[in-house]
Amino acid sequence: MAAIPQASVQAVRAELYRRMGVDNLAPLWEVLHDLVIPQPRSPAVPALWKYRDIRPYILESGRVITAREAIRRVLILENPGMRGQASITRSLYCGLQLILPGEIAPSHRHTQSALRFIVEGSGAYTAVDGERTTMRPGDFIITPSWTWHDHGNPGVEPVVWMDGLDINILALFDAQFAENYPEEAQPVTRNEGDSYARYGNNLTPLGPLPQSRTSPLFSYPYERSRETLHALSRNEPPHACHGWKLQYSNPLLGGFAMPTIGSFIQLLPKGFQSAPYRSTDGTVYSVVEGSGRVTIGGEAYAFEPRDTFVVPSWHAASFAAGTECVLFSYSDRPAQVALGFWRERQG
Ligand code: GTQ
């Protein structure tokens, strides 16, 4: 090789690549360094959406299209590094859904799992498996894979919630299915509170139990999460990175509440400055209470209630709580843990 001029080596290789390309072959050695990389290099970038700035667009969308016409009237929070891909991280979707008084978002089901985190307004419901649950700010609600679900608002005020879906995970595996329910709303077959009574009180009905991988408890009311956080805070010091942080869990199986999406709620005391934390699960946050500052990969963002921000994979994040803060978050952690490659680093 040493005797062959570099230019002709390049030309010989290029010619080989061209011919093999015709037969759908490509040389690994030209791309290896981009395929197998020393640490995550996410196309997602840190970003924060101020609710105060985006709320007018949400309400304006309510004047230009009905929930019935839109099916789901949602503004997608697109990661600025991944515009046009309906993604907030590589694996996850995030949107803000609006339902106005008197509206119904028609029933359908899909293999994607969804979570709802209520951002503004009360009195709307989501129906899953024949049971309606009333939405209040801070409630965490699950729509398990392949369950019929419709949303309605018999109340008097607009209701806005965050939708988190594992759309990109299903797309990665080409495992998406969806269908519409023949009626606009599914029939109500169980009283409100049934799933909470069965599974939310440390008591389990004698079989047969649901076989789903998703929590049978489909609504986790904020009142209870908040109370639990404050109870913890009275009995132990805050974690250096997380303050007091809880994972929403499946009362039958333990672990995460959903098989693909992990969800969390944390309390930061007033004046708290967290140690930096990074993990491979890019994470979406919704601010429930309080204001402060999050520094993501060296960039600082001020936040206040109802704002949304995203910490991409392996970006160090740290919090400065100006007042006592409550933050909700979700990520693809259960999927990474199940597959054995999730990593974190504290400090
Ligand atoms: O409520 O079923 O934001 O199917 C995106 C897709 C919400 C929903 C979204 C959906 C839904």
Short mmCIF file of C-alpha atoms and ligand atoms in Angstrom, two decimals:
data_model
loop_
_atom_site.label_atom_id
_atom_site.label_comp_id
_atom_site.label_asym_id
_atom_site.label_seq_id
_atom_site.Cartn_x
_atom_site.Cartn_y
_atom_site.Cartn_z
CA MET A 1 0.00 0.00 0.00
CA ALA A 2 2.83 2.37 0.91
CA ALA A 3 3.88 2.63 -2.72
CA ILE A 4 0.43 3.54 -3.99
CA PRO A 5 -0.28 7.30 -4.03
CA GLN A 6 -3.02 8.35 -1.58
CA ALA A 7 -5.14 9.89 -4.35
CA SER A 8 -5.34 6.65 -6.24
CA VAL A 9 -6.10 4.68 -3.05
CA GLN A 10 -9.08 6.99 -2.53
CA ALA A 11 -10.14 6.58 -6.14
CA VAL A 12 -9.88 2.77 -5.98
CA ARG A 13 -11.94 2.69 -2.78
CA ALA A 14 -14.55 5.09 -4.15
CA GLU A 15 -14.90 2.94 -7.22
CA LEU A 16 -15.37 -0.19 -5.08
CA TYR A 17 -18.00 1.58 -2.93
CA ARG A 18 -19.84 2.66 -6.06
CA ARG A 19 -20.01 -0.85 -7.46
CA MET A 20 -20.99 -2.49 -4.17
CA GLY A 21 -23.53 0.29 -3.61
CA VAL A 22 -25.47 -0.89 -6.63
CA ASP A 23 -25.92 -4.18 -4.76
CA ASN A 24 -27.03 -2.41 -1.53
CA LEU A 25 -23.73 -2.80 0.28
CA ALA A 26 -21.77 -0.18 2.19
CA PRO A 27 -18.35 -0.24 3.89
CA LEU A 28 -18.60 -0.14 7.69
CA TRP A 29 -15.12 1.39 8.12
CA GLU A 30 -16.28 4.67 6.57
CA VAL A 31 -19.04 5.12 9.20
CA LEU A 32 -17.92 3.08 12.21
CA HIS A 33 -16.92 6.16 14.22
CA ASP A 34 -20.44 7.57 13.81
CA LEU A 35 -22.21 4.30 14.55
CA VAL A 36 -20.42 3.18 17.69
CA ILE A 37 -19.74 6.31 19.68
CA PRO A 38 -18.03 6.78 23.06
CA GLN A 39 -21.03 8.47 24.67
CA PRO A 40 -24.55 9.62 23.73
CA ARG A 41 -24.73 12.30 21.05
CA SER A 42 -28.42 13.16 20.99
CA PRO A 43 -30.01 15.11 18.16
CA ALA A 44 -32.29 16.50 20.89
CA VAL A 45 -31.19 19.77 22.50
CA PRO A 46 -32.19 21.34 25.83
CA ALA A 47 -35.30 23.50 25.54
CA LEU A 48 -37.94 25.21 27.66
CA TRP A 49 -41.46 26.21 26.62
CA LYS A 50 -42.86 29.02 28.74
CA TYR A 51 -46.54 28.35 29.30
CA ARG A 52 -47.22 32.04 29.42
CA ASP A 53 -45.92 32.37 25.84
CA ILE A 54 -47.58 29.30 24.33
CA ARG A 55 -50.97 29.41 26.08
CA PRO A 56 -52.34 31.98 23.55
CA TYR A 57 -51.60 29.54 20.68
CA ILE A 58 -53.34 26.74 22.55
CA LEU A 59 -56.47 28.82 23.10
CA GLU A 60 -56.36 30.18 19.56
CA SER A 61 -56.29 26.63 18.22
CA GLY A 62 -59.54 26.17 20.15
CA ARG A 63 -61.11 28.89 17.99
CA VAL A 64 -59.95 27.52 14.64
CA ILE A 65 -60.70 23.79 15.00
CA THR A 66 -63.04 21.69 17.16
CA ALA A 67 -61.91 18.64 19.14
CA ARG A 68 -64.25 16.52 17.00
CA GLU A 69 -62.66 17.75 13.78
CA ALA A 70 -59.09 17.56 15.06
CA ILE A 71 -59.71 14.18 16.79
CA ARG A 72 -56.98 15.30 19.19
CA ARG A 73 -56.44 19.07 19.36
CA VAL A 74 -52.83 19.10 20.44
CA LEU A 75 -49.86 21.38 19.94
CA ILE A 76 -46.78 19.19 19.64
CA LEU A 77 -43.73 20.33 21.59
CA GLU A 78 -41.05 19.70 18.99
CA ASN A 79 -37.47 19.54 20.10
CA PRO A 80 -35.65 22.43 18.36
CA GLY A 81 -32.94 19.97 17.29
CA MET A 82 -35.51 17.62 15.71
CA ARG A 83 -38.07 19.87 14.00
CA GLY A 84 -40.60 18.08 11.82
CA GLN A 85 -40.24 14.80 13.70
CA ALA A 86 -43.01 15.27 16.31
CA SER A 87 -40.47 14.38 18.98
CA ILE A 88 -39.29 15.97 22.21
CA THR A 89 -36.56 13.35 22.64
CA ARG A 90 -35.43 10.61 20.28
CA SER A 91 -37.87 8.13 21.86
CA LEU A 92 -40.71 10.30 23.15
CA TYR A 93 -43.50 12.55 22.02
CA CYS A 94 -44.90 15.46 24.01
CA GLY A 95 -47.95 17.59 23.29
CA LEU A 96 -50.35 19.94 25.03
CA GLN A 97 -53.96 18.99 24.46
CA LEU A 98 -56.91 21.36 24.81
CA ILE A 99 -60.51 20.38 25.39
CA LEU A 100 -63.15 23.08 25.70
CA PRO A 101 -66.39 22.89 27.68
CA GLY A 102 -68.93 20.70 25.87
CA GLU A 103 -66.38 19.01 23.61
CA ILE A 104 -65.59 15.34 23.09
CA ALA A 105 -62.37 13.96 21.64
CA PRO A 106 -63.63 10.74 20.00
CA SER A 107 -62.74 7.25 21.18
CA HIS A 108 -59.90 5.28 19.63
CA ARG A 109 -57.13 2.93 20.66
CA HIS A 110 -53.54 2.38 19.66
CA THR A 111 -50.55 0.30 20.67
CA GLN A 112 -48.73 3.44 21.81
CA SER A 113 -49.08 4.07 25.55
CA ALA A 114 -49.98 7.56 26.71
CA LEU A 115 -49.72 9.51 29.90
CA ARG A 116 -51.65 12.68 30.71
CA PHE A 117 -50.40 15.24 33.16
CA ILE A 118 -52.97 17.92 33.87
CA VAL A 119 -51.61 21.44 33.43
CA GLU A 120 -54.58 23.81 33.59
CA GLY A 121 -58.29 23.59 34.40
CA SER A 122 -60.55 21.03 36.03
CA GLY A 123 -63.69 19.16 35.09
CA ALA A 124 -62.70 17.30 31.94
CA TYR A 125 -62.52 13.52 32.03
CA THR A 126 -60.67 10.82 30.24
CA ALA A 127 -62.34 7.43 29.84
CA VAL A 128 -60.35 4.19 29.82
CA ASP A 129 -61.90 0.73 29.79
CA GLY A 130 -65.38 2.01 30.56
CA GLU A 131 -64.36 4.19 33.50
CA ARG A 132 -64.17 7.96 33.48
CA THR A 133 -61.76 9.85 35.69
CA THR A 134 -62.09 13.57 36.35
CA MET A 135 -58.95 15.59 35.66
CA ARG A 136 -57.50 18.11 38.08
CA PRO A 137 -54.21 20.02 37.83
CA GLY A 138 -51.24 17.84 38.77
CA ASP A 139 -53.08 14.53 38.27
CA PHE A 140 -51.15 11.82 36.45
CA ILE A 141 -53.35 9.63 34.25
CA ILE A 142 -52.42 6.58 32.17
CA THR A 143 -53.88 5.36 28.90
CA PRO A 144 -52.46 1.83 28.57
CA SER A 145 -51.53 0.37 25.20
CA TRP A 146 -54.53 -0.79 23.13
CA THR A 147 -57.24 0.49 25.48
CA TRP A 148 -60.17 2.51 24.13
CA HIS A 149 -59.99 6.09 25.28
CA ASP A 150 -61.97 9.26 24.75
CA HIS A 151 -61.79 12.62 26.47
CA GLY A 152 -64.66 14.96 27.26
CA ASN A 153 -65.29 18.22 29.05
CA PRO A 154 -68.69 18.53 30.74
CA GLY A 155 -67.24 21.36 32.88
CA VAL A 156 -67.16 25.11 32.46
CA GLU A 157 -63.50 25.90 31.78
CA PRO A 158 -60.90 24.96 29.16
CA VAL A 159 -58.73 22.06 30.26
CA VAL A 160 -55.15 21.61 29.07
CA TRP A 161 -52.98 18.61 29.74
CA MET A 162 -49.61 17.30 28.68
CA ASP A 163 -49.64 14.14 26.56
CA GLY A 164 -46.55 11.94 26.77
CA LEU A 165 -46.47 9.03 24.32
CA ASP A 166 -43.95 6.35 23.34
CA ILE A 167 -44.69 6.91 19.62
CA ASN A 168 -41.05 6.73 18.52
CA ILE A 169 -40.42 3.51 20.44
CA LEU A 170 -43.29 1.77 18.65
CA ALA A 171 -42.06 3.26 15.37
CA LEU A 172 -38.55 1.91 15.97
CA PHE A 173 -40.03 -1.58 16.14
CA ASP A 174 -42.65 -0.99 13.39
CA ALA A 175 -45.26 -2.21 15.87
CA GLN A 176 -47.91 0.51 15.51
CA PHE A 177 -51.61 -0.35 15.28
CA ALA A 178 -54.58 1.99 15.75
CA GLU A 179 -58.33 1.90 15.24
CA ASN A 180 -61.38 4.08 15.86
CA TYR A 181 -64.24 3.11 18.14
CA PRO A 182 -67.54 2.86 16.22
CA GLU A 183 -69.17 5.48 18.50
CA GLU A 184 -67.89 8.87 19.55
CA ALA A 185 -67.65 7.87 23.22
CA GLN A 186 -67.27 4.40 24.70
CA PRO A 187 -70.04 3.26 27.06
CA VAL A 188 -69.50 3.93 30.75
CA THR A 189 -69.49 0.52 32.45
CA ARG A 190 -67.88 1.27 35.81
CA ASN A 191 -68.34 4.02 38.38
CA GLU A 192 -65.70 6.70 38.72
CA GLY A 193 -63.15 5.68 41.33
CA ASP A 194 -63.48 1.93 40.67
CA SER A 195 -59.85 1.36 39.68
CA TYR A 196 -58.65 3.51 42.58
CA ALA A 197 -60.80 1.56 45.04
CA ARG A 198 -59.48 -1.76 43.70
CA TYR A 199 -55.81 -0.92 43.42
CA GLY A 200 -55.09 2.38 45.15
CA ASN A 201 -55.55 1.42 48.79
CA ASN A 202 -52.97 -1.31 49.49
CA LEU A 203 -55.74 -3.87 49.16
CA THR A 204 -56.10 -6.14 46.15
CA PRO A 205 -59.29 -7.90 45.16
CA LEU A 206 -58.96 -11.70 45.03
CA GLY A 207 -58.34 -12.68 41.38
CA PRO A 208 -58.62 -12.78 38.53
CA LEU A 209 -56.23 -9.82 38.33
CA PRO A 210 -55.50 -7.76 35.22
CA GLN A 211 -52.68 -9.28 33.19
CA SER A 212 -51.48 -6.01 31.62
CA ARG A 213 -47.89 -4.78 32.01
CA THR A 214 -49.37 -1.33 32.75
CA SER A 215 -50.65 -0.20 36.14
CA PRO A 216 -54.34 -1.00 36.64
CA LEU A 217 -54.55 2.27 38.55
CA PHE A 218 -55.08 4.73 35.76
CA SER A 219 -55.32 7.94 37.76
CA TYR A 220 -52.85 9.13 40.40
CA PRO A 221 -54.42 12.25 41.95
CA TYR A 222 -52.11 15.16 42.71
CA GLU A 223 -53.50 15.57 46.19
CA ARG A 224 -52.03 12.20 47.17
CA SER A 225 -48.67 12.69 45.41
CA ARG A 226 -48.21 16.09 47.01
CA GLU A 227 -49.10 14.80 50.46
CA THR A 228 -46.62 11.92 50.07
CA LEU A 229 -43.80 14.26 49.01
CA HIS A 230 -44.36 16.48 52.00
CA ALA A 231 -44.53 13.52 54.37
CA LEU A 232 -41.14 12.33 53.06
CA SER A 233 -39.68 15.80 53.41
CA ARG A 234 -40.52 15.86 57.11
CA ASN A 235 -38.55 12.69 57.79
CA GLU A 236 -35.38 12.72 55.73
CA PRO A 237 -32.99 15.24 54.19
CA PRO A 238 -33.32 15.92 50.45
CA HIS A 239 -31.25 13.86 48.01
CA ALA A 240 -28.36 15.98 46.70
CA CYS A 241 -29.49 15.64 43.06
CA HIS A 242 -33.24 15.06 43.29
CA GLY A 243 -34.62 16.66 46.44
CA TRP A 244 -37.42 14.29 47.43
CA LYS A 245 -38.35 12.25 44.38
CA LEU A 246 -40.98 9.55 43.88
CA GLN A 247 -41.56 7.17 41.00
CA TYR A 248 -45.17 6.43 40.02
CA SER A 249 -45.43 2.68 40.50
CA ASN A 250 -47.63 -0.23 39.51
CA PRO A 251 -49.48 -1.41 42.66
CA LEU A 252 -49.62 -5.01 41.41
CA LEU A 253 -46.12 -5.45 39.99
CA GLY A 254 -44.09 -2.72 41.67
CA GLY A 255 -41.56 -0.96 39.44
CA PHE A 256 -42.76 1.57 36.91
CA ALA A 257 -46.42 2.38 36.24
CA MET A 258 -45.97 1.92 32.48
CA PRO A 259 -43.70 -0.54 30.63
CA THR A 260 -42.08 2.02 28.32
CA ILE A 261 -42.44 5.35 30.12
CA GLY A 262 -41.20 6.15 33.62
CA SER A 263 -42.86 8.98 35.50
CA PHE A 264 -41.74 10.85 38.56
CA ILE A 265 -42.68 13.67 40.89
CA GLN A 266 -40.21 15.57 43.05
CA LEU A 267 -40.14 18.27 45.66
CA LEU A 268 -37.31 20.80 45.96
CA PRO A 269 -37.18 22.92 49.11
CA LYS A 270 -36.93 26.69 48.83
CA GLY A 271 -33.34 27.75 48.22
CA PHE A 272 -32.23 24.21 47.26
CA GLN A 273 -29.29 23.96 44.86
CA SER A 274 -29.00 20.47 43.47
CA ALA A 275 -25.86 18.60 42.50
CA PRO A 276 -25.67 17.90 38.76
CA TYR A 277 -27.24 14.68 37.52
CA ARG A 278 -27.18 12.96 34.15
CA SER A 279 -28.76 9.80 32.81
CA THR A 280 -29.30 8.15 29.44
CA ASP A 281 -33.05 8.68 29.59
CA GLY A 282 -33.79 12.08 28.05
CA THR A 283 -36.42 13.56 30.37
CA VAL A 284 -39.40 15.88 29.96
CA TYR A 285 -40.42 18.06 32.92
CA SER A 286 -43.64 19.87 33.70
CA VAL A 287 -43.47 22.44 36.48
CA VAL A 288 -46.36 22.02 38.89
CA GLU A 289 -45.51 24.49 41.64
CA GLY A 290 -42.80 27.03 42.33
CA SER A 291 -40.21 28.86 40.34
CA GLY A 292 -36.50 28.48 39.92
CA ARG A 293 -33.75 27.80 37.47
CA VAL A 294 -32.59 24.64 35.73
CA THR A 295 -29.14 24.46 34.19
CA ILE A 296 -28.93 21.93 31.37
CA GLY A 297 -25.58 21.25 29.75
CA GLY A 298 -24.29 24.59 31.05
CA GLU A 299 -27.27 26.67 29.85
CA ALA A 300 -29.62 28.18 32.46
CA TYR A 301 -33.41 28.37 32.02
CA ALA A 302 -35.80 30.11 34.41
CA PHE A 303 -39.02 28.20 35.03
CA GLU A 304 -42.39 28.84 36.60
CA PRO A 305 -45.56 26.80 37.01
CA ARG A 306 -46.92 25.05 33.86
CA ASP A 307 -43.67 25.47 31.91
CA THR A 308 -42.27 22.42 30.11
CA PHE A 309 -38.59 21.69 29.64
CA VAL A 310 -36.52 18.83 28.27
CA VAL A 311 -33.19 17.46 29.45
CA PRO A 312 -31.71 15.36 26.60
CA SER A 313 -29.83 12.12 27.23
CA TRP A 314 -26.55 12.47 29.11
CA HIS A 315 -26.86 16.25 29.60
CA ALA A 316 -26.03 17.26 33.18
CA ALA A 317 -28.96 19.04 34.81
CA SER A 318 -29.04 20.90 38.11
CA PHE A 319 -31.79 22.84 39.83
CA ALA A 320 -31.90 26.05 41.85
CA ALA A 321 -35.24 26.38 43.60
CA GLY A 322 -36.22 30.03 44.18
CA THR A 323 -39.33 28.89 46.05
CA GLU A 324 -40.45 25.41 47.04
CA CYS A 325 -40.93 23.55 43.75
CA VAL A 326 -42.82 20.48 42.60
CA LEU A 327 -41.76 19.00 39.26
CA PHE A 328 -43.35 16.18 37.29
CA SER A 329 -41.17 14.32 34.79
CA TYR A 330 -41.24 11.40 32.37
CA SER A 331 -38.70 9.49 30.30
CA ASP A 332 -38.09 6.14 28.58
CA ARG A 333 -36.24 4.78 31.63
CA PRO A 334 -38.29 1.54 32.03
CA ALA A 335 -37.50 0.55 28.45
CA GLN A 336 -33.77 1.18 28.94
CA VAL A 337 -33.70 -0.59 32.31
CA ALA A 338 -35.57 -3.61 30.89
CA LEU A 339 -33.11 -3.84 28.00
CA GLY A 340 -30.11 -3.44 30.30
CA PHE A 341 -28.37 -0.29 29.09
CA TRP A 342 -29.68 2.51 31.29
CA ARG A 343 -26.91 4.54 32.95
CA GLU A 344 -26.80 7.47 35.35
CA ARG A 345 -24.13 9.62 36.94
CA GLN A 346 -24.60 11.69 40.07
CA GLY A 347 -22.51 14.73 40.86
O1 GTQ B 1 -55.14 11.45 23.31
O2 GTQ B 1 -55.12 9.63 22.14
O3 GTQ B 1 -51.18 13.98 21.87
O4 GTQ B 1 -53.56 9.42 20.11
C1 GTQ B 1 -51.24 12.21 20.32
C2 GTQ B 1 -51.85 11.05 19.89
C3 GTQ B 1 -52.86 12.38 22.09
C4 GTQ B 1 -54.66 10.74 22.42
C5 GTQ B 1 -51.76 12.86 21.41
C6 GTQ B 1 -52.96 10.56 20.55
C7 GTQ B 1 -53.47 11.23 21.67
#
